Amino acid sequence: MRGEASRISDRASRDSMAARLKDAGERACRIGRELFDITALLDGNPAIAAALTDPSRPVDDKSAFLRTLLGDKADPLTAEILTDLVKRKWSRPKDIANAVEDFGVDALMYYADFTKSTLKVSIELAQLHSSLLNLPVVRSKLYDDLATPEARVKLLRELLANSGFDQVTMILAEHGTANLRKRRYLATIQWLIRKLSNHMGESMITVTTATPLTPEQMHKLVALYTAKLQRPIHINSVVDPAVLGGMRTQVGDEVTDNTVVNQLRHLEGHIKATA
């Protein structure tokens, strides 16, 4: 959990750079990749993160150190974003890596906007999430910290070889396994889906069913929750055969579970309580 200073710095920096990233067009893809590389560098080298966030160190000194790290190969906007971040206050050194990752996701979302593929990326990430629910062995290998990042990425590419997924979907999916950041892989994908939903100005409703929703069911759910919440919504359809039947919906922290497996749990609990 980030401290107050880090939350303020992260939000202020991203707000100040949003228009620049939005206007980056095709360059935004490269910028996103570079920011993910920097995230991995900071995660793997706590001393560097500490040097870039040290409040006792002059800003000019930190900026000079940053320029040395980047060299002359990074996109100028990547350098500008990172320079803005090192000028701000951070609760903990590791929080700057979180902010860099946030910027990387932002850059790729803006690139998806540029290529008109934002909704496609969101749907594909939801499809990946659903697929992995039924592949527990593969899922565990994608966040196996004993395997190398290269091995995990290779496994993911083999899994998605014939998926036809968008370039942005692949970059985000690969980032989630290349740099684990102490997260389970499905949690990272779910986080990315939420960010895309927020980016599109929609509220995300996660609906879990044993079989895929039909177009008619999707339409009814969209109409129902749009009227209920009075704002655009995006259905994140999760297919999990383990629920057996029925439907579980999650809106923010509110969960309504009408699945068969949940009803069976309640029945089992009732029988034990009355036995």
mmCIF file of C-alpha atoms in Angstrom, residues 37-174:
data_model
loop_
_atom_site.group_PDB
_atom_site.id
_atom_site.type_symbol
_atom_site.label_atom_id
_atom_site.label_comp_id
_atom_site.label_asym_id
_atom_site.label_seq_id
_atom_site.Cartn_x
_atom_site.Cartn_y
_atom_site.Cartn_z
ATOM 1 C CA ASP A 37 11.953 -1.950 -18.506
ATOM 2 C CA ILE A 38 12.665 0.821 -15.988
ATOM 3 C CA THR A 39 10.121 -0.703 -13.590
ATOM 4 C CA ALA A 40 12.019 -3.997 -13.719
ATOM 5 C CA LEU A 41 15.327 -2.168 -13.226
ATOM 6 C CA LEU A 42 14.038 -0.393 -10.108
ATOM 7 C CA ASP A 43 12.455 -3.561 -8.720
ATOM 8 C CA GLY A 44 15.705 -5.454 -9.148
ATOM 9 C CA ASN A 45 17.940 -2.696 -7.787
ATOM 10 C CA PRO A 46 16.538 -1.154 -4.588
ATOM 11 C CA ALA A 47 19.661 1.002 -4.229
ATOM 12 C CA ILE A 48 18.828 2.787 -7.487
ATOM 13 C CA ALA A 49 15.255 3.435 -6.351
ATOM 14 C CA ALA A 50 16.600 4.755 -3.050
ATOM 15 C CA ALA A 51 19.038 7.080 -4.828
ATOM 16 C CA LEU A 52 16.284 8.486 -7.054
ATOM 17 C CA THR A 53 13.908 9.149 -4.147
ATOM 18 C CA ASP A 54 16.343 10.296 -1.438
ATOM 19 C CA PRO A 55 14.769 13.510 -0.033
ATOM 20 C CA SER A 56 18.165 14.739 1.186
ATOM 21 C CA ARG A 57 19.671 14.542 -2.278
ATOM 22 C CA PRO A 58 19.403 17.643 -4.525
ATOM 23 C CA VAL A 59 16.943 17.287 -7.389
ATOM 24 C CA ASP A 60 19.605 18.263 -9.933
ATOM 25 C CA ASP A 61 21.824 15.473 -8.619
ATOM 26 C CA LYS A 62 19.011 12.912 -8.926
ATOM 27 C CA SER A 63 18.183 14.136 -12.427
ATOM 28 C CA ALA A 64 21.824 13.807 -13.471
ATOM 29 C CA PHE A 65 21.923 10.266 -12.088
ATOM 30 C CA LEU A 66 18.785 9.469 -14.037
ATOM 31 C CA ARG A 67 20.297 10.764 -17.278
ATOM 32 C CA THR A 68 23.294 8.505 -16.696
ATOM 33 C CA LEU A 69 20.981 5.516 -16.244
ATOM 34 C CA LEU A 70 18.979 6.233 -19.383
ATOM 35 C CA GLY A 71 21.802 7.216 -21.690
ATOM 36 C CA ASP A 72 20.694 8.599 -25.047
ATOM 37 C CA LYS A 73 18.559 5.678 -26.260
ATOM 38 C CA ALA A 74 15.267 6.357 -24.441
ATOM 39 C CA ASP A 75 12.443 8.286 -26.043
ATOM 40 C CA PRO A 76 12.607 11.946 -24.915
ATOM 41 C CA LEU A 77 9.143 11.677 -23.360
ATOM 42 C CA THR A 78 10.224 8.617 -21.357
ATOM 43 C CA ALA A 79 13.092 10.689 -19.966
ATOM 44 C CA GLU A 80 10.761 13.616 -19.272
ATOM 45 C CA ILE A 81 8.304 11.417 -17.365
ATOM 46 C CA LEU A 82 11.042 9.902 -15.221
ATOM 47 C CA THR A 83 12.573 13.325 -14.574
ATOM 48 C CA ASP A 84 9.201 14.557 -13.353
ATOM 49 C CA LEU A 85 8.921 11.558 -11.020
ATOM 50 C CA VAL A 86 12.335 11.975 -9.398
ATOM 51 C CA LYS A 87 11.507 15.600 -8.584
ATOM 52 C CA ARG A 88 8.576 14.528 -6.403
ATOM 53 C CA LYS A 89 8.327 13.216 -2.842
ATOM 54 C CA TRP A 90 7.920 9.495 -2.136
ATOM 55 C CA SER A 91 6.843 7.701 1.022
ATOM 56 C CA ARG A 92 9.096 4.725 0.233
ATOM 57 C CA PRO A 93 11.760 4.184 -2.441
ATOM 58 C CA LYS A 94 9.875 1.251 -3.992
ATOM 59 C CA ASP A 95 6.825 3.424 -4.649
ATOM 60 C CA ILE A 96 8.545 5.155 -7.547
ATOM 61 C CA ALA A 97 8.657 1.805 -9.384
ATOM 62 C CA ASN A 98 4.882 1.499 -8.914
ATOM 63 C CA ALA A 99 4.464 4.956 -10.436
ATOM 64 C CA VAL A 100 6.680 4.089 -13.388
ATOM 65 C CA GLU A 101 4.620 0.949 -14.015
ATOM 66 C CA ASP A 102 1.404 3.002 -13.858
ATOM 67 C CA PHE A 103 2.855 5.322 -16.493
ATOM 68 C CA GLY A 104 3.792 2.328 -18.647
ATOM 69 C CA VAL A 105 0.216 1.047 -18.576
ATOM 70 C CA ASP A 106 -1.076 4.556 -19.312
ATOM 71 C CA ALA A 107 1.218 4.823 -22.329
ATOM 72 C CA LEU A 108 0.006 1.528 -23.752
ATOM 73 C CA MET A 109 -3.639 2.451 -23.185
ATOM 74 C CA TYR A 110 -3.080 5.671 -25.114
ATOM 75 C CA TYR A 111 -1.399 3.661 -27.857
ATOM 76 C CA ALA A 112 -4.462 1.377 -27.923
ATOM 77 C CA ASP A 113 -6.603 4.511 -28.285
ATOM 78 C CA PHE A 114 -4.377 5.601 -31.174
ATOM 79 C CA THR A 115 -4.859 2.249 -32.932
ATOM 80 C CA LYS A 116 -8.571 2.139 -31.974
ATOM 81 C CA SER A 117 -8.104 -1.186 -30.189
ATOM 82 C CA THR A 118 -8.806 -0.250 -26.545
ATOM 83 C CA LEU A 119 -12.021 -2.245 -26.190
ATOM 84 C CA LYS A 120 -10.472 -5.181 -28.086
ATOM 85 C CA VAL A 121 -7.542 -5.242 -25.638
ATOM 86 C CA SER A 122 -9.893 -5.197 -22.654
ATOM 87 C CA ILE A 123 -11.935 -8.094 -24.068
ATOM 88 C CA GLU A 124 -8.805 -10.107 -24.897
ATOM 89 C CA LEU A 125 -7.413 -9.687 -21.383
ATOM 90 C CA ALA A 126 -10.749 -10.932 -20.025
ATOM 91 C CA GLN A 127 -10.529 -13.935 -22.363
ATOM 92 C CA LEU A 128 -7.003 -14.655 -21.133
ATOM 93 C CA HIS A 129 -8.195 -14.424 -17.541
ATOM 94 C CA SER A 130 -11.042 -16.869 -18.173
ATOM 95 C CA SER A 131 -8.807 -19.319 -20.037
ATOM 96 C CA LEU A 132 -6.258 -19.443 -17.232
ATOM 97 C CA LEU A 133 -8.915 -20.195 -14.634
ATOM 98 C CA ASN A 134 -9.164 -23.622 -16.263
ATOM 99 C CA LEU A 135 -5.387 -24.100 -16.579
ATOM 100 C CA PRO A 136 -4.114 -24.133 -12.980
ATOM 101 C CA VAL A 137 -0.751 -25.711 -13.841
ATOM 102 C CA VAL A 138 -0.021 -23.161 -16.567
ATOM 103 C CA ARG A 139 -1.281 -20.370 -14.337
ATOM 104 C CA SER A 140 1.081 -21.340 -11.537
ATOM 105 C CA LYS A 141 4.021 -21.461 -13.943
ATOM 106 C CA LEU A 142 3.312 -17.911 -15.095
ATOM 107 C CA TYR A 143 4.068 -16.586 -11.598
ATOM 108 C CA ASP A 144 6.713 -19.132 -10.634
ATOM 109 C CA ASP A 145 9.515 -16.963 -9.263
ATOM 110 C CA LEU A 146 11.937 -19.886 -9.467
ATOM 111 C CA ALA A 147 11.715 -19.803 -13.270
ATOM 112 C CA THR A 148 13.481 -17.114 -15.294
ATOM 113 C CA PRO A 149 11.442 -14.238 -16.779
ATOM 114 C CA GLU A 150 12.461 -15.474 -20.227
ATOM 115 C CA ALA A 151 11.059 -18.951 -19.512
ATOM 116 C CA ARG A 152 7.766 -17.525 -18.262
ATOM 117 C CA VAL A 153 7.395 -15.233 -21.286
ATOM 118 C CA LYS A 154 8.220 -18.140 -23.621
ATOM 119 C CA LEU A 155 5.455 -20.217 -22.018
ATOM 120 C CA LEU A 156 2.944 -17.382 -22.394
ATOM 121 C CA ARG A 157 3.852 -16.861 -26.059
ATOM 122 C CA GLU A 158 3.382 -20.571 -26.735
ATOM 123 C CA LEU A 159 -0.002 -20.443 -25.014
ATOM 124 C CA LEU A 160 -1.130 -17.448 -27.098
ATOM 125 C CA ALA A 161 0.612 -18.365 -30.357
ATOM 126 C CA ASN A 162 -2.611 -18.701 -32.349
ATOM 127 C CA SER A 163 -4.773 -16.273 -30.380
ATOM 128 C CA GLY A 164 -4.521 -13.343 -32.786
ATOM 129 C CA PHE A 165 -4.325 -11.013 -29.786
ATOM 130 C CA ASP A 166 -3.592 -7.340 -30.294
ATOM 131 C CA GLN A 167 -0.016 -6.110 -29.845
ATOM 132 C CA VAL A 168 -0.967 -4.146 -26.729
ATOM 133 C CA THR A 169 -2.649 -7.197 -25.180
ATOM 134 C CA MET A 170 0.527 -9.190 -25.728
ATOM 135 C CA ILE A 171 2.794 -6.496 -24.266
ATOM 136 C CA LEU A 172 0.631 -6.177 -21.151
ATOM 137 C CA ALA A 173 0.264 -9.951 -20.764
ATOM 138 C CA GLU A 174 4.011 -10.463 -21.130
#
